[in-house]
Amino acid sequence: MGRRRGCVCVMSGSVVVVVGAVARWLAQRAVTDASSFSVRGKRRSLPRDNFAATSVVNVSSEMPRTGSQGHGGCGGLGGSTGGSSGSERTPRSRCRTPHRGSDPLAWGPSASPVVAQGSLQGSPRHPVTPLPPPERALCLLIAIAGHAYAFHIVHLVSREHEEELHAEFELEKGFFAWGFKKDPTDFEWTFWSHWASSRLLWMLLGHVLLSQLFSHSAPQLRPWGWLVYGLACCTALLGARGAAVVLAHALASYAAAQLRRPALCWLTNLGLLAGLQAAHWSHTQGWYESENEYFLLLFTLAMTNLRCTSFSLELCRQADPPCPSVPHHPRPPAPAQQTDPSPLTQGAHPAAGSSLFWPLVYTFYYPPLHNGPIMSYCDFVARCERPVSQPGDVRSGDPQMPRLPLLPLLPLLPRLPWLAVRVAAWWVLAELMLHLGYFSVLHQHEELLESLPSATLACLAIAHVSFFYVKYLVLFGVPSLAMHLDGVQPPPLPRCVSITHGFSDMWRNFDVGLHRWLLRYVYVPLGGSQGGALRQAVSCGAVFLYVFFWHGAQAYLLFWATLNWLGVTVETGLGRALSSTPAERLSLGGRLSPLGQRRLLGVIAGASTAMVILSNLVFLGGTAVGAVYWDRVFLQGWPWTTLGVLSFLYCCAQFGMDWDQAKVP
């Protein structure tokens, strides 16, 4: 009886994931239909620069080609732990797979896919042809049913081998889900759940209350409140020595920036990052009573390194003297009105100057301090002073949706329950998944993994990356909620990996903030797509080399980063081969109708997404796990298992393209 109820819950959970995505898509489509033409025209008129043509990113061509211009954040680095489970994985290995980032030719969340310089996704001017309604409904049905079936199979396997897994890995006693045991081997979920339940949530609540108090009574002192409170929390959690190390990293980066040499800023911050991986750094573990406190210091310093790199490079770009008003009046004046408020089209905030005050506020701003999401320095400073009356979507930044006001807290109450309930629902769903399906522990038991049928392995892969997505909805959703309440709009939340269409789309749409960070500080300064295919490949390779180094510089991470670089490069080349113009090459000389072109895109995107999931399994489980999946699903599983997976991902890709088209102005 318990098993039957468990199966129902697993299937219900998977339906919640997909149906929730459908609901957000329909809501976004309704908003898009209501948007004014003038707003659409402004967004569409911006010139762009492709990151990997099909690709991982796009940047406005108006952005200066200097070392610090170009918001980036390739979805892969940024704020949480992750990495493989098992012997290859260490907590320093940060979990940000090529997952959510910004759209190739548009930074904003409502940017649409394009067919330009090799994109395979259609464009605002040349949107992909919609599927007939029956075919669209069939794809959606298969996508939902496929996820539900995958969770059902994983649940059955978990129950069948529960005693064996418990004997070797000591499953925890679950606290709900009808007495089922819980998989405790997903390090980052266990780690952040422990800290959230003990202290982090209380400190985050204290930040929100303090920020609202300053906003209501003394807005000009609010940045000072953020700085002091962040330092106090950092000291309480990491100890005086840990907080001093974080402050020392910020001061070292600030000092390097005073020489206005981007190369020196990079050397300083890469040296600090390398120091976290040096063997002698482990002596700091003696500062703490538990290993968890030591790991929290490492994760905080890894995120601090991204912020320090950002503000130091931005300060290098500023030739103006420090703003004289900053020491006496820490609020910089509001930025000039722009037709496109996207951070990608804004330079460094002119009032930020080179004073130490705003870099420290940016570094110790508490909601994203330990785990992200990451924002660039100039974006953060500009958002701090965004007028309260400006509109902005709570989740995606759409200009037609009402934004949460800053003052006072009372007007927030009608929306607070809905936002909080969404985050709580994601948390409950993630916990339910860990009780009913042992994703992580199955990947650590290699003998059992190799003995499973190929179709079961395919279901385990789909279920695991879906859990990965839900996990990051929680890990990013909680601090994002606090940032919304402060009026500091965070990057959009992740997008489910299985409905992305390729490596490029995954890196754009899983971790938007990191994706923008990488674009702004690595990809664009190295030339991006402006120097031809070879230079674009080199720039993209540098991005993934940094991703590898930031995550921990372990062997399996190098393999994972290389897979992603090859995937993006191949997609770029294929996109260019198929589309010099949207109508000619993509139609293969006129032999394919527009509807046939759409289906061809789905086939290509489905195959690419299969490789995306394989690379994510390398990231989550290590190279040995990736080799098992490659051999059993794609080699031994040919033809039926392989074709079944590709057919399922074809349907998911079609839904993903419909999702994107709903955002086309």
XYZ file of C-alpha atoms in Angstrom:
665
model
C 0.000 0.000 0.000
C 2.846 2.362 0.923
C 4.547 1.637 -2.392
C 1.405 2.459 -4.328
C 1.013 5.746 -2.510
C 4.685 6.475 -3.037
C 4.334 5.904 -6.781
C 1.375 8.243 -6.876
C 3.367 10.928 -5.041
C 6.362 10.578 -7.310
C 4.186 10.860 -10.397
C 2.339 13.783 -8.847
C 5.604 15.498 -8.065
C 6.849 15.169 -11.617
C 3.544 16.466 -12.931
C 3.876 19.443 -10.580
C 7.293 20.246 -12.049
C 6.140 20.177 -15.663
C 2.674 21.627 -15.070
C 4.239 24.419 -13.024
C 6.479 25.194 -15.968
C 3.452 25.153 -18.264
C 1.617 27.532 -15.951
C 4.521 29.971 -15.911
C 4.743 29.724 -19.700
C 1.032 30.471 -20.116
C 1.287 33.369 -17.674
C 4.292 34.777 -19.534
C 2.464 34.361 -22.825
C -0.496 36.284 -21.474
C 1.808 39.052 -20.312
C 3.539 39.130 -23.681
C 0.225 39.432 -25.501
C -0.617 42.418 -23.308
C 2.711 44.150 -23.819
C 2.754 47.362 -25.737
C 4.341 47.516 -29.184
C 6.607 50.370 -28.135
C 8.301 48.310 -25.465
C 8.714 45.436 -27.892
C 10.203 47.647 -30.516
C 12.809 49.002 -28.114
C 13.953 45.559 -27.137
C 14.040 44.282 -30.665
C 16.027 47.165 -32.066
C 19.159 46.518 -30.035
C 22.163 45.209 -31.934
C 23.627 42.015 -30.502
C 26.740 39.908 -30.291
C 26.513 36.144 -30.275
C 28.350 33.957 -27.798
C 28.650 30.753 -29.755
C 26.217 31.618 -32.434
C 23.543 29.172 -31.437
C 24.709 30.134 -28.463
C 25.571 30.593 -24.983
C 25.065 34.290 -24.885
C 24.399 37.547 -26.543
C 25.672 40.930 -25.733
C 24.664 44.325 -26.971
C 27.163 45.529 -29.518
C 26.968 48.935 -27.881
C 28.999 47.589 -24.989
C 32.637 48.663 -24.921
C 35.091 45.873 -25.617
C 37.039 46.403 -22.437
C 38.003 43.943 -19.828
C 35.076 44.508 -17.562
C 32.217 45.383 -19.829
C 29.606 42.776 -20.514
C 27.425 41.223 -17.893
C 27.940 37.593 -17.988
C 27.132 34.558 -16.069
C 27.252 31.366 -17.884
C 25.159 29.331 -15.632
C 27.878 27.130 -14.570
C 29.753 28.785 -11.805
C 28.196 30.505 -9.247
C 26.698 29.868 -6.144
C 26.222 26.548 -4.807
C 28.065 23.478 -4.238
C 27.622 20.594 -6.473
C 29.757 18.401 -8.512
C 30.034 14.735 -8.629
C 29.097 12.453 -5.853
C 31.597 9.886 -4.822
C 35.332 9.892 -4.735
C 35.742 12.530 -7.428
C 33.503 15.063 -5.771
C 34.450 17.550 -3.098
C 32.274 20.236 -1.554
C 34.474 22.918 -3.114
C 33.124 21.776 -6.444
C 30.499 24.406 -7.070
C 27.306 23.330 -8.711
C 26.279 25.507 -11.598
C 26.032 23.494 -14.674
C 25.615 25.057 -18.031
C 22.288 25.882 -16.909
C 20.322 28.985 -16.898
C 21.704 32.102 -18.521
C 20.619 34.841 -20.831
C 19.365 34.385 -24.374
C 21.995 34.466 -27.135
C 20.966 37.668 -28.757
C 19.170 39.222 -25.868
C 20.044 39.628 -22.270
C 16.609 40.221 -20.909
C 14.539 37.318 -19.669
C 11.939 38.039 -22.260
C 14.453 37.924 -25.058
C 13.507 35.623 -27.833
C 15.453 32.973 -29.678
C 16.941 34.014 -32.952
C 18.238 32.671 -36.173
C 21.282 34.856 -36.571
C 24.829 33.855 -37.318
C 24.009 30.259 -36.837
C 21.293 30.156 -34.216
C 18.976 27.184 -34.434
C 16.127 28.736 -32.552
C 14.277 31.314 -34.632
C 14.144 35.065 -33.977
C 11.770 37.892 -33.177
C 11.771 38.811 -36.858
C 11.788 35.212 -38.020
C 9.999 33.187 -35.345
C 9.875 29.450 -35.790
C 6.668 28.108 -37.305
C 4.223 26.911 -34.640
C 3.246 23.269 -34.613
C -0.374 22.304 -35.305
C -2.374 22.324 -32.045
C -2.857 18.513 -31.966
C 0.876 17.942 -32.446
C 1.721 20.530 -29.828
C -0.691 18.920 -27.360
C 0.807 15.498 -28.086
C 4.348 16.761 -27.415
C 3.242 18.328 -24.147
C 1.466 15.131 -23.105
C 4.540 13.016 -23.874
C 6.793 15.420 -21.994
C 4.615 15.254 -18.870
C 4.005 11.517 -19.085
C 7.714 10.858 -19.721
C 8.754 12.723 -16.583
C 6.076 10.954 -14.531
C 7.150 7.561 -15.862
C 10.810 8.293 -15.150
C 10.071 9.160 -11.518
C 7.870 6.088 -11.202
C 10.646 3.774 -12.412
C 13.242 5.405 -10.150
C 10.869 4.997 -7.211
C 10.428 1.292 -7.930
C 14.198 0.741 -8.233
C 14.801 2.661 -5.030
C 12.286 0.564 -3.117
C 13.634 -2.672 -4.589
C 17.228 -1.948 -3.503
C 16.445 0.071 -0.380
C 17.922 -2.394 2.111
C 21.087 -2.857 0.064
C 21.580 0.880 -0.253
C 20.821 1.450 3.416
C 23.370 -1.148 4.496
C 26.147 0.528 2.486
C 25.257 4.234 2.640
C 23.061 4.551 5.748
C 19.919 6.160 4.426
C 18.339 8.566 6.874
C 14.993 8.061 8.517
C 12.579 10.274 6.649
C 10.513 12.854 8.468
C 7.513 12.581 6.137
C 6.377 10.688 3.020
C 4.851 7.781 4.948
C 7.942 6.644 6.758
C 10.182 6.208 3.716
C 13.898 6.616 4.212
C 15.674 9.629 2.773
C 18.729 9.810 0.512
C 21.239 11.973 2.438
C 24.111 11.715 -0.063
C 23.320 14.790 -2.143
C 25.913 16.960 -0.449
C 24.754 20.407 -1.410
C 21.098 19.804 -0.553
C 22.023 18.280 2.819
C 24.564 21.023 3.510
C 22.361 23.998 2.701
C 19.287 22.426 4.344
C 21.285 22.065 7.557
C 22.442 25.673 7.507
C 19.035 27.000 6.470
C 17.233 25.246 9.305
C 19.810 26.264 11.898
C 20.758 29.892 11.186
C 20.650 31.138 7.600
C 16.889 31.573 7.303
C 16.761 33.532 10.558
C 19.577 35.778 9.440
C 17.894 36.287 6.068
C 14.681 37.238 7.842
C 16.627 39.691 9.984
C 18.092 41.255 6.845
C 14.633 41.706 5.311
C 13.213 43.328 8.456
C 16.211 45.620 8.882
C 16.154 46.618 5.221
C 12.468 47.442 5.361
C 12.988 49.437 8.533
C 15.682 51.547 6.878
C 13.631 51.883 3.701
C 10.709 53.248 5.661
C 12.548 55.499 8.101
C 15.977 56.396 6.673
C 16.411 55.325 3.026
C 19.731 57.132 2.727
C 21.195 54.850 5.400
C 19.970 51.592 3.930
C 23.281 50.709 2.188
C 25.075 51.283 5.490
C 22.590 48.949 7.161
C 23.247 46.282 4.530
C 27.002 46.579 5.014
C 26.970 46.458 8.811
C 24.420 43.650 8.964
C 26.282 41.589 6.364
C 29.549 41.981 8.277
C 27.831 41.031 11.529
C 26.251 37.900 10.022
C 29.497 36.937 8.357
C 31.289 37.233 11.701
C 28.586 35.282 13.534
C 28.677 32.415 11.032
C 32.344 32.287 10.036
C 33.973 33.702 13.143
C 36.134 36.798 13.361
C 38.979 35.179 11.437
C 36.696 33.941 8.668
C 35.076 37.360 8.267
C 38.534 38.938 8.259
C 39.577 36.655 5.388
C 36.513 37.677 3.372
C 37.268 41.339 4.052
C 40.942 40.825 3.148
C 39.947 39.368 -0.234
C 37.796 42.425 -0.915
C 40.536 44.842 0.132
C 43.155 43.056 -1.980
C 40.913 43.267 -5.045
C 40.172 46.921 -4.355
C 43.868 47.706 -4.026
C 44.638 45.976 -7.329
C 41.863 47.971 -9.013
C 43.449 51.282 -8.012
C 46.213 50.716 -10.577
C 43.570 50.501 -13.336
C 45.136 47.371 -14.832
C 42.570 44.653 -15.634
C 45.344 42.074 -16.022
C 46.520 42.797 -12.476
C 42.949 42.447 -11.175
C 42.644 39.073 -12.867
C 45.985 37.887 -11.507
C 45.034 38.979 -8.007
C 41.649 37.282 -8.003
C 42.838 34.132 -9.736
C 45.624 33.930 -7.175
C 43.114 34.260 -4.339
C 40.949 31.598 -5.968
C 43.925 29.272 -6.381
C 44.724 29.799 -2.705
C 41.397 28.215 -1.773
C 42.480 25.037 -3.560
C 46.017 24.880 -2.119
C 46.756 22.160 0.366
C 47.991 24.586 3.019
C 44.568 26.267 3.106
C 43.185 23.262 4.980
C 44.832 24.536 8.177
C 41.918 26.941 8.486
C 39.710 23.946 9.242
C 41.181 24.108 12.727
C 39.366 27.401 13.236
C 36.037 25.595 13.463
C 34.467 22.857 15.510
C 32.710 21.212 12.568
C 33.517 20.518 8.936
C 30.319 22.250 7.847
C 31.567 25.588 9.162
C 34.810 25.189 7.228
C 32.923 24.388 4.020
C 30.682 27.414 4.534
C 33.817 29.580 4.625
C 35.047 28.028 1.364
C 31.726 28.543 -0.402
C 31.459 32.122 0.841
C 34.983 32.883 -0.371
C 34.258 31.310 -3.769
C 31.245 33.588 -4.207
C 33.229 36.530 -2.829
C 35.860 35.914 -5.496
C 33.257 36.437 -8.227
C 32.102 39.670 -6.645
C 35.645 40.922 -6.081
C 36.553 40.186 -9.690
C 33.464 42.072 -10.821
C 33.956 45.260 -8.826
C 37.707 45.410 -9.442
C 37.274 45.160 -13.205
C 34.476 47.718 -13.129
C 36.647 50.134 -11.160
C 39.387 49.702 -13.764
C 37.000 51.045 -16.373
C 36.231 54.223 -14.480
C 38.480 57.119 -15.416
C 36.484 59.634 -13.385
C 37.594 60.498 -9.855
C 35.637 59.045 -6.947
C 32.209 60.505 -6.406
C 32.735 63.149 -3.672
C 29.275 62.606 -2.256
C 29.752 58.931 -1.482
C 31.539 59.306 1.890
C 28.803 61.629 3.176
C 25.798 60.343 1.286
C 26.206 56.681 0.353
C 23.284 56.556 -2.022
C 24.429 57.236 -5.584
C 22.022 59.245 -7.715
C 19.585 57.279 -9.810
C 20.931 56.321 -13.216
C 19.806 58.219 -16.263
C 16.625 56.998 -17.869
C 17.276 54.378 -20.551
C 15.065 52.846 -23.139
C 16.233 49.365 -22.151
C 16.766 48.804 -18.419
C 18.563 45.534 -19.083
C 21.863 45.349 -17.211
C 23.538 44.249 -20.387
C 23.092 47.608 -22.000
C 24.257 49.592 -18.988
C 27.848 50.494 -18.302
C 29.306 50.653 -14.847
C 27.251 52.904 -12.630
C 28.695 56.386 -13.042
C 28.156 57.346 -9.437
C 29.807 54.286 -7.993
C 33.163 55.969 -8.437
C 36.226 54.287 -6.994
C 35.242 54.673 -3.334
C 35.597 51.588 -1.162
C 32.085 51.953 0.222
C 30.023 50.468 -2.609
C 32.417 47.543 -3.277
C 32.066 46.588 0.383
C 28.276 46.913 0.276
C 28.263 44.726 -2.837
C 30.568 42.167 -1.227
C 28.683 41.860 2.079
C 25.105 42.264 0.817
C 23.664 39.336 2.718
C 21.017 37.491 0.635
C 23.464 36.206 -2.042
C 26.543 36.269 0.225
C 27.036 32.529 0.710
C 25.504 30.928 -2.352
C 24.363 33.461 -4.929
C 22.753 34.214 -7.278
C 25.524 36.415 -8.596
C 25.025 39.924 -9.976
C 27.642 42.155 -11.545
C 28.821 45.160 -9.537
C 27.440 47.864 -11.819
C 24.147 45.998 -12.087
C 23.879 45.769 -8.303
C 24.606 49.465 -7.726
C 22.166 50.521 -10.452
C 19.431 48.251 -9.101
C 19.904 49.609 -5.574
C 18.673 52.997 -6.752
C 16.028 51.895 -9.235
C 12.958 54.069 -8.668
C 10.252 52.419 -6.613
C 7.588 53.334 -9.152
C 9.247 51.462 -12.008
C 7.495 48.265 -13.063
C 9.205 44.923 -13.140
C 8.163 41.290 -12.922
C 8.744 39.564 -9.599
C 10.398 36.641 -11.368
C 11.454 37.575 -14.844
C 11.731 41.363 -14.914
C 9.032 41.848 -17.528
C 8.325 45.593 -17.769
C 4.570 45.176 -17.796
C 4.293 43.325 -14.495
C 3.979 45.259 -11.237
C 7.156 45.180 -9.162
C 7.246 44.782 -5.404
C 7.493 48.257 -3.851
C 10.261 49.144 -1.445
C 8.260 51.193 1.029
C 6.901 50.138 3.378
C 6.567 46.437 4.239
C 2.773 46.513 4.521
C 2.058 46.772 0.747
C 4.151 43.634 0.260
C 1.873 41.451 2.317
C -0.578 40.545 -0.474
C 2.262 39.136 -2.601
C 4.434 37.718 0.150
C 2.280 34.622 0.727
C 2.319 33.641 -2.946
C 6.077 34.101 -3.293
C 6.777 32.293 -0.050
C 4.392 29.464 -0.888
C 6.120 28.906 -4.226
C 9.524 28.579 -2.596
C 8.081 26.349 0.155
C 6.383 24.150 -2.447
C 9.676 23.673 -4.299
C 11.373 22.752 -1.029
C 8.671 20.212 -0.137
C 8.854 18.740 -3.639
C 12.647 18.396 -3.416
C 12.372 16.653 -0.050
C 9.665 14.384 -1.414
C 11.903 13.428 -4.322
C 14.730 12.478 -1.940
C 12.362 10.305 0.076
C 10.860 8.486 -2.887
C 13.818 8.266 -5.283
C 17.456 7.738 -4.315
C 19.107 9.570 -7.215
C 22.438 10.416 -5.665
C 23.040 7.181 -3.776
C 22.258 5.081 -6.859
C 24.990 6.940 -8.722
C 27.457 6.197 -5.943
C 26.748 2.457 -6.097
C 28.499 1.774 -9.411
C 27.954 -2.002 -9.396
C 24.221 -1.576 -8.963
C 24.186 1.203 -11.539
C 25.866 -1.003 -14.147
C 23.401 -3.823 -13.483
C 20.303 -1.735 -14.205
C 18.563 -2.081 -17.599
C 19.348 0.634 -20.111
C 15.769 1.959 -20.068
C 15.910 2.259 -16.267
C 19.170 4.172 -16.524
C 17.544 6.583 -18.966
C 14.713 7.178 -16.479
C 17.227 7.721 -13.676
C 19.049 10.330 -15.777
C 15.845 12.265 -16.517
C 14.746 12.109 -12.880
C 18.126 13.208 -11.540
C 18.456 16.309 -13.725
C 14.844 17.201 -12.860
C 15.709 17.018 -9.175
C 18.767 19.142 -9.895
C 16.473 21.785 -11.372
C 14.042 21.757 -8.424
C 16.954 21.942 -5.998
C 18.199 25.145 -7.574
C 14.752 26.656 -7.619
C 14.985 26.455 -3.830
C 18.660 27.415 -3.454
C 18.200 30.466 -5.693
C 14.566 31.125 -4.834
C 15.080 31.852 -1.131
C 17.728 34.596 -1.510
C 15.964 35.893 -4.623
C 12.823 36.439 -2.572
C 14.760 38.552 -0.079
C 16.381 40.509 -2.921
C 12.970 41.232 -4.425
C 11.818 42.604 -1.092
C 14.842 44.920 -1.129
C 13.980 46.076 -4.641
C 17.211 44.518 -5.962
C 15.837 42.395 -8.760
C 17.838 39.156 -9.011
C 18.467 37.153 -12.170
C 15.619 34.904 -13.320
C 15.314 31.484 -11.718
C 16.575 28.339 -13.460
C 14.864 26.599 -16.318
C 14.364 22.829 -16.377
C 17.254 21.132 -18.174
C 15.058 18.669 -20.066
C 13.153 21.439 -21.885
C 16.249 23.316 -22.960
C 17.342 22.778 -26.531
C 21.052 22.269 -26.482
C 24.190 23.277 -24.623
C 23.813 26.927 -25.528
C 20.252 27.160 -24.300
C 21.091 25.387 -21.066
C 23.954 27.749 -20.274
C 21.712 30.709 -21.050
C 18.792 29.549 -18.973
C 19.932 27.702 -15.872
C 22.054 30.235 -14.007
C 21.397 33.576 -15.636
C 23.520 35.604 -13.238
C 26.652 33.523 -13.743
C 26.051 33.394 -17.444
C 25.980 37.193 -17.588
C 29.045 37.405 -15.373
C 31.066 35.171 -17.701
C 29.936 37.117 -20.715
C 30.796 40.474 -19.268
C 34.200 39.668 -17.848
C 35.551 36.745 -19.897
C 33.834 36.166 -23.234
C 33.341 39.723 -24.519
C 36.776 41.074 -23.488
C 38.427 38.219 -25.414
C 36.604 39.141 -28.605
C 33.550 36.904 -28.588
C 32.090 36.363 -32.028
C 33.519 39.572 -33.480
C 36.831 38.004 -34.500
C 35.521 35.092 -36.536
C 34.856 31.447 -35.764
C 38.333 30.670 -34.433
C 38.405 33.573 -32.010
C 34.891 32.779 -30.909
C 35.908 29.187 -30.147
C 38.920 30.440 -28.187
C 36.795 32.924 -26.224
C 34.260 30.213 -25.468
C 37.080 27.876 -24.435
C 38.393 30.501 -22.016
C 34.936 30.730 -20.455
C 34.810 27.007 -19.793
C 38.408 26.963 -18.606
C 37.455 29.515 -15.972
C 34.343 27.486 -15.128
C 36.565 24.454 -14.563
C 39.006 26.383 -12.392
C 36.325 28.126 -10.326
C 34.489 24.890 -9.574
C 37.567 23.245 -8.125
C 39.943 22.241 -10.949
C 39.445 18.489 -10.600
C 39.882 15.989 -13.398
C 36.204 15.169 -13.880
C 35.409 18.887 -14.005
C 37.889 19.332 -16.845
C 36.152 16.537 -18.737
C 32.752 18.112 -18.043
C 33.896 21.587 -19.119
C 35.463 20.164 -22.282
C 32.220 18.384 -23.174
C 30.315 21.629 -22.827
C 32.836 23.604 -24.844
C 32.687 21.021 -27.627
C 28.899 20.998 -27.473
C 28.622 24.771 -27.793
C 31.250 24.845 -30.558
C 29.521 22.109 -32.561
C 26.154 23.822 -32.169
C 27.714 27.054 -33.365
C 29.235 25.435 -36.432
C 26.056 23.552 -37.229
C 24.008 26.706 -36.862
C 26.257 28.590 -39.263
C 26.196 25.732 -41.738
C 22.406 25.693 -41.751
C 21.648 29.383 -41.720
C 23.517 32.096 -43.502
C 20.044 33.563 -43.913
C 16.987 32.397 -41.997
C 15.114 31.303 -45.117
C 17.680 29.704 -47.419
C 20.063 27.292 -45.797
C 17.728 26.323 -42.982
C 15.187 25.248 -45.576
C 17.884 23.050 -47.152
C 17.489 24.557 -50.567
C 13.700 24.769 -50.357
C 13.187 21.048 -49.780
C 11.659 21.609 -46.322
C 8.496 23.511 -45.544
C 8.485 25.905 -42.567
C 6.804 23.197 -40.510
C 9.435 20.709 -41.633
C 12.132 23.147 -40.559
C 10.538 23.368 -37.123
C 10.552 19.588 -36.785
C 14.150 19.405 -37.967
C 15.090 21.906 -35.277
C 13.359 19.679 -32.737
C 15.328 16.634 -33.851
C 18.654 18.495 -33.639
C 17.739 20.089 -30.308
C 16.627 16.751 -28.833
C 19.915 15.087 -29.747
C 21.875 18.028 -28.336
C 19.870 17.970 -25.094
C 20.691 14.275 -24.704
C 24.364 15.219 -24.689
C 23.612 18.063 -22.268
C 22.072 15.588 -19.825
C 25.055 13.264 -20.258
C 27.459 16.107 -19.434
C 25.383 17.017 -16.378
C 25.597 13.425 -15.187
C 29.376 13.702 -15.445
C 29.157 16.836 -13.326
C 26.855 15.225 -10.766
C 28.401 11.759 -10.629
C 31.869 11.886 -12.142
C 33.427 10.455 -15.284
C 32.758 6.827 -14.270
C 29.012 7.501 -14.048
C 29.084 9.317 -17.381
C 30.859 6.376 -18.996
C 28.194 3.971 -17.693
C 25.417 6.064 -19.207
C 27.192 6.452 -22.524
C 27.837 2.733 -22.817
C 24.491 1.445 -21.581
C 22.053 4.016 -22.985
C 23.667 5.145 -26.237
C 25.706 2.100 -27.279
C 24.155 -1.028 -25.793
C 20.737 0.622 -25.667
C 20.644 1.163 -29.419
C 18.183 1.292 -31.081
C 15.135 1.175 -28.826
C 16.320 2.860 -25.644
C 18.328 5.481 -27.538
C 15.492 6.300 -29.925
C 13.005 6.379 -27.063
C 15.132 8.912 -25.185
C 15.621 11.028 -28.311
C 11.879 10.962 -29.070
C 11.062 12.075 -25.545
C 13.630 14.870 -25.698
C 12.302 15.888 -29.125
C 8.921 16.523 -27.515
C 10.548 18.393 -24.634
C 12.507 20.520 -27.112
C 9.325 21.387 -28.999
C 7.735 22.504 -25.756
C 10.870 24.506 -24.968
C 10.664 26.272 -28.329
C 6.992 27.075 -27.688
C 8.068 28.445 -24.314
C 10.583 30.700 -26.029
C 8.089 31.800 -28.663
C 5.743 32.908 -25.905
C 8.436 35.458 -25.035
C 8.864 36.751 -28.583
C 7.775 40.404 -28.696
